[in-house]
């Protein structure tokens, strides 16, 4: 069956450290993968998109990698801040068709 | 923030009644999406639209219908609401298929 799995438990890290979130997928052939941030009671907010032919993307303190052999994406937040505390969602679209799928998310807490 | 609104923001309705949720955008984006978000399942695509009068089913379309008669409006209808459709519903828009999605604030629907 198809599934997208993110860190199974909430992630707590100290301020200033690098947070690494994982997204593993099974039985999908994604054209690209996206990462979103969601705060309680709000809609998701887009952060980064990485395509199947790209290995790495960066935006300010954010970095995402995409390994189609391992079927995995890693999302890094460097120099983390308490304001980075949120739920982070990975999402992918199949290379064939317009179906879009989200993982269940990882709750990140950055401790001051 | 992208110009996207949802109405109503909260609704309580009884089992068996019809319900229509509205998504309105001011960005002139071609693609519009309806998702539901439930604990343990994450965001799941219900239906999407790739133009006026052009719609297609998502992962969890049973019990839902959609219509798009204007670029700016995308309606989600529950013909006969059931308790299993109690959820938070998000609308999203994007310029094109492989672009980031912008999400609305969500509608919390409770079916009693």
PDB file of N, CA and C in Angstrom, chain A residues 32 34 36 38 42-44 46 49 51 93-95 97-100 102 104, chain B residues 35 37 40-43 45 48 57-59 90 97-101 103-104:
ATOM      1  N   UNK A  32       7.779  15.523  -7.558  1.00  0.00           N
ATOM      2  CA  UNK A  32       8.446  16.475  -6.681  1.00  0.00           C
ATOM      3  C   UNK A  32       7.904  16.287  -5.279  1.00  0.00           C
ATOM      4  N   UNK A  34       7.218  18.500  -1.506  1.00  0.00           N
ATOM      5  CA  UNK A  34       7.133  19.819  -0.893  1.00  0.00           C
ATOM      6  C   UNK A  34       7.135  19.691   0.622  1.00  0.00           C
ATOM      7  N   UNK A  36       5.806  21.869   4.107  1.00  0.00           N
ATOM      8  CA  UNK A  36       4.941  22.920   4.618  1.00  0.00           C
ATOM      9  C   UNK A  36       5.081  23.004   6.129  1.00  0.00           C
ATOM     10  N   UNK A  38       2.794  24.110   9.554  1.00  0.00           N
ATOM     11  CA  UNK A  38       1.437  24.373  10.015  1.00  0.00           C
ATOM     12  C   UNK A  38       1.446  24.718  11.490  1.00  0.00           C
ATOM     13  N   UNK A  42      -4.301  26.928  12.017  1.00  0.00           N
ATOM     14  CA  UNK A  42      -4.031  27.649  10.764  1.00  0.00           C
ATOM     15  C   UNK A  42      -3.861  26.664   9.626  1.00  0.00           C
ATOM     16  N   UNK A  43      -3.939  27.180   8.400  1.00  0.00           N
ATOM     17  CA  UNK A  43      -3.654  26.351   7.243  1.00  0.00           C
ATOM     18  C   UNK A  43      -2.155  26.203   7.046  1.00  0.00           C
ATOM     19  N   UNK A  44      -1.720  25.149   6.336  1.00  0.00           N
ATOM     20  CA  UNK A  44      -0.296  24.971   6.057  1.00  0.00           C
ATOM     21  C   UNK A  44       0.267  26.131   5.236  1.00  0.00           C
ATOM     22  N   UNK A  46       3.544  27.026   2.693  1.00  0.00           N
ATOM     23  CA  UNK A  46       4.601  26.442   1.866  1.00  0.00           C
ATOM     24  C   UNK A  46       5.975  26.931   2.292  1.00  0.00           C
ATOM     25  N   UNK A  49      10.138  23.402  -2.220  1.00  0.00           N
ATOM     26  CA  UNK A  49       9.798  22.369  -3.187  1.00  0.00           C
ATOM     27  C   UNK A  49      11.095  21.823  -3.779  1.00  0.00           C
ATOM     28  N   UNK A  51      12.459  18.899  -6.740  1.00  0.00           N
ATOM     29  CA  UNK A  51      12.022  18.036  -7.820  1.00  0.00           C
ATOM     30  C   UNK A  51      12.808  16.723  -7.826  1.00  0.00           C
ATOM     31  N   UNK A  93       3.498  14.833  -5.118  1.00  0.00           N
ATOM     32  CA  UNK A  93       2.559  14.594  -6.211  1.00  0.00           C
ATOM     33  C   UNK A  93       3.138  13.505  -7.088  1.00  0.00           C
ATOM     34  N   UNK A  94       2.312  12.572  -7.424  1.00  0.00           N
ATOM     35  CA  UNK A  94       2.734  11.491  -8.305  1.00  0.00           C
ATOM     36  C   UNK A  94       3.142  12.042  -9.671  1.00  0.00           C
ATOM     37  N   UNK A  95       4.163  11.393 -10.251  1.00  0.00           N
ATOM     38  CA  UNK A  95       4.615  11.796 -11.578  1.00  0.00           C
ATOM     39  C   UNK A  95       3.515  11.579 -12.619  1.00  0.00           C
ATOM     40  N   UNK A  97      -0.476  11.669 -13.183  1.00  0.00           N
ATOM     41  CA  UNK A  97      -1.722  12.086 -12.588  1.00  0.00           C
ATOM     42  C   UNK A  97      -1.561  13.275 -11.656  1.00  0.00           C
ATOM     43  N   UNK A  98      -2.652  13.818 -11.195  1.00  0.00           N
ATOM     44  CA  UNK A  98      -2.645  15.020 -10.382  1.00  0.00           C
ATOM     45  C   UNK A  98      -2.962  14.743  -8.921  1.00  0.00           C
ATOM     46  N   UNK A  99      -2.697  13.540  -8.434  1.00  0.00           N
ATOM     47  CA  UNK A  99      -2.996  13.235  -7.045  1.00  0.00           C
ATOM     48  C   UNK A  99      -1.890  13.754  -6.142  1.00  0.00           C
ATOM     49  N   UNK A 100      -2.312  14.407  -5.070  1.00  0.00           N
ATOM     50  CA  UNK A 100      -1.396  15.056  -4.148  1.00  0.00           C
ATOM     51  C   UNK A 100      -1.586  14.423  -2.776  1.00  0.00           C
ATOM     52  N   UNK A 102      -0.225  14.067   1.435  1.00  0.00           N
ATOM     53  CA  UNK A 102       0.501  14.634   2.562  1.00  0.00           C
ATOM     54  C   UNK A 102       0.843  13.557   3.577  1.00  0.00           C
ATOM     55  N   UNK A 104       1.540  12.800   7.754  1.00  0.00           N
ATOM     56  CA  UNK A 104       0.771  13.230   8.929  1.00  0.00           C
ATOM     57  C   UNK A 104       1.476  14.312   9.725  1.00  0.00           C
TER      58      UNK A 104
ATOM     59  N   UNK B  35      -9.249  19.881   0.746  1.00  0.00           N
ATOM     60  CA  UNK B  35      -8.681  18.850   1.598  1.00  0.00           C
ATOM     61  C   UNK B  35      -9.507  18.747   2.876  1.00  0.00           C
ATOM     62  N   UNK B  37      -8.695  17.484   6.999  1.00  0.00           N
ATOM     63  CA  UNK B  37      -7.600  17.149   7.907  1.00  0.00           C
ATOM     64  C   UNK B  37      -8.173  16.541   9.172  1.00  0.00           C
ATOM     65  N   UNK B  40      -4.361  11.792  12.889  1.00  0.00           N
ATOM     66  CA  UNK B  40      -3.902  10.468  12.485  1.00  0.00           C
ATOM     67  C   UNK B  40      -3.907  10.223  10.997  1.00  0.00           C
ATOM     68  N   UNK B  41      -4.566  11.111  10.250  1.00  0.00           N
ATOM     69  CA  UNK B  41      -4.632  10.939   8.789  1.00  0.00           C
ATOM     70  C   UNK B  41      -3.941  12.065   8.037  1.00  0.00           C
ATOM     71  N   UNK B  42      -3.721  13.151   8.686  1.00  0.00           N
ATOM     72  CA  UNK B  42      -3.136  14.273   7.974  1.00  0.00           C
ATOM     73  C   UNK B  42      -4.106  14.870   6.976  1.00  0.00           C
ATOM     74  N   UNK B  43      -3.582  15.601   6.042  1.00  0.00           N
ATOM     75  CA  UNK B  43      -4.388  16.220   4.998  1.00  0.00           C
ATOM     76  C   UNK B  43      -4.648  15.214   3.882  1.00  0.00           C
ATOM     77  N   UNK B  45      -6.673  14.788   0.083  1.00  0.00           N
ATOM     78  CA  UNK B  45      -7.303  15.491  -1.022  1.00  0.00           C
ATOM     79  C   UNK B  45      -8.683  14.918  -1.318  1.00  0.00           C
ATOM     80  N   UNK B  48     -10.209  18.348  -6.715  1.00  0.00           N
ATOM     81  CA  UNK B  48      -9.473  19.513  -7.162  1.00  0.00           C
ATOM     82  C   UNK B  48     -10.032  19.997  -8.495  1.00  0.00           C
ATOM     83  N   UNK B  57     -11.478  13.911  -9.103  1.00  0.00           N
ATOM     84  CA  UNK B  57     -11.554  13.348  -7.761  1.00  0.00           C
ATOM     85  C   UNK B  57     -10.175  13.217  -7.141  1.00  0.00           C
ATOM     86  N   UNK B  58     -10.176  13.306  -5.813  1.00  0.00           N
ATOM     87  CA  UNK B  58      -8.976  13.037  -5.056  1.00  0.00           C
ATOM     88  C   UNK B  58      -9.081  11.711  -4.340  1.00  0.00           C
ATOM     89  N   UNK B  59      -8.278  11.581  -3.307  1.00  0.00           N
ATOM     90  CA  UNK B  59      -8.150  10.314  -2.575  1.00  0.00           C
ATOM     91  C   UNK B  59      -9.425   9.925  -1.826  1.00  0.00           C
ATOM     92  N   UNK B  90      -9.861  22.345   4.393  1.00  0.00           N
ATOM     93  CA  UNK B  90      -9.000  23.398   3.869  1.00  0.00           C
ATOM     94  C   UNK B  90      -9.128  23.487   2.365  1.00  0.00           C
ATOM     95  N   UNK B  97       0.237  23.096 -11.773  1.00  0.00           N
ATOM     96  CA  UNK B  97       0.253  21.785 -11.130  1.00  0.00           C
ATOM     97  C   UNK B  97       1.455  21.603 -10.225  1.00  0.00           C
ATOM     98  N   UNK B  98       2.634  22.004 -10.613  1.00  0.00           N
ATOM     99  CA  UNK B  98       3.836  21.750  -9.830  1.00  0.00           C
ATOM    100  C   UNK B  98       4.350  23.004  -9.140  1.00  0.00           C
ATOM    101  N   UNK B  99       3.433  23.851  -8.718  1.00  0.00           N
ATOM    102  CA  UNK B  99       3.767  25.038  -7.950  1.00  0.00           C
ATOM    103  C   UNK B  99       3.313  24.850  -6.508  1.00  0.00           C
ATOM    104  N   UNK B 100       3.808  25.708  -5.643  1.00  0.00           N
ATOM    105  CA  UNK B 100       3.379  25.636  -4.252  1.00  0.00           C
ATOM    106  C   UNK B 100       1.896  25.922  -4.134  1.00  0.00           C
ATOM    107  N   UNK B 101       1.309  25.385  -3.065  1.00  0.00           N
ATOM    108  CA  UNK B 101      -0.094  25.616  -2.783  1.00  0.00           C
ATOM    109  C   UNK B 101      -0.224  26.618  -1.640  1.00  0.00           C
ATOM    110  N   UNK B 103      -2.861  27.914   1.209  1.00  0.00           N
ATOM    111  CA  UNK B 103      -4.025  27.386   1.906  1.00  0.00           C
ATOM    112  C   UNK B 103      -4.868  28.488   2.531  1.00  0.00           C
ATOM    113  N   UNK B 104      -6.157  28.227   2.570  1.00  0.00           N
ATOM    114  CA  UNK B 104      -7.071  29.097   3.281  1.00  0.00           C
ATOM    115  C   UNK B 104      -7.026  28.834   4.781  1.00  0.00           C
TER     116      UNK B 104
END
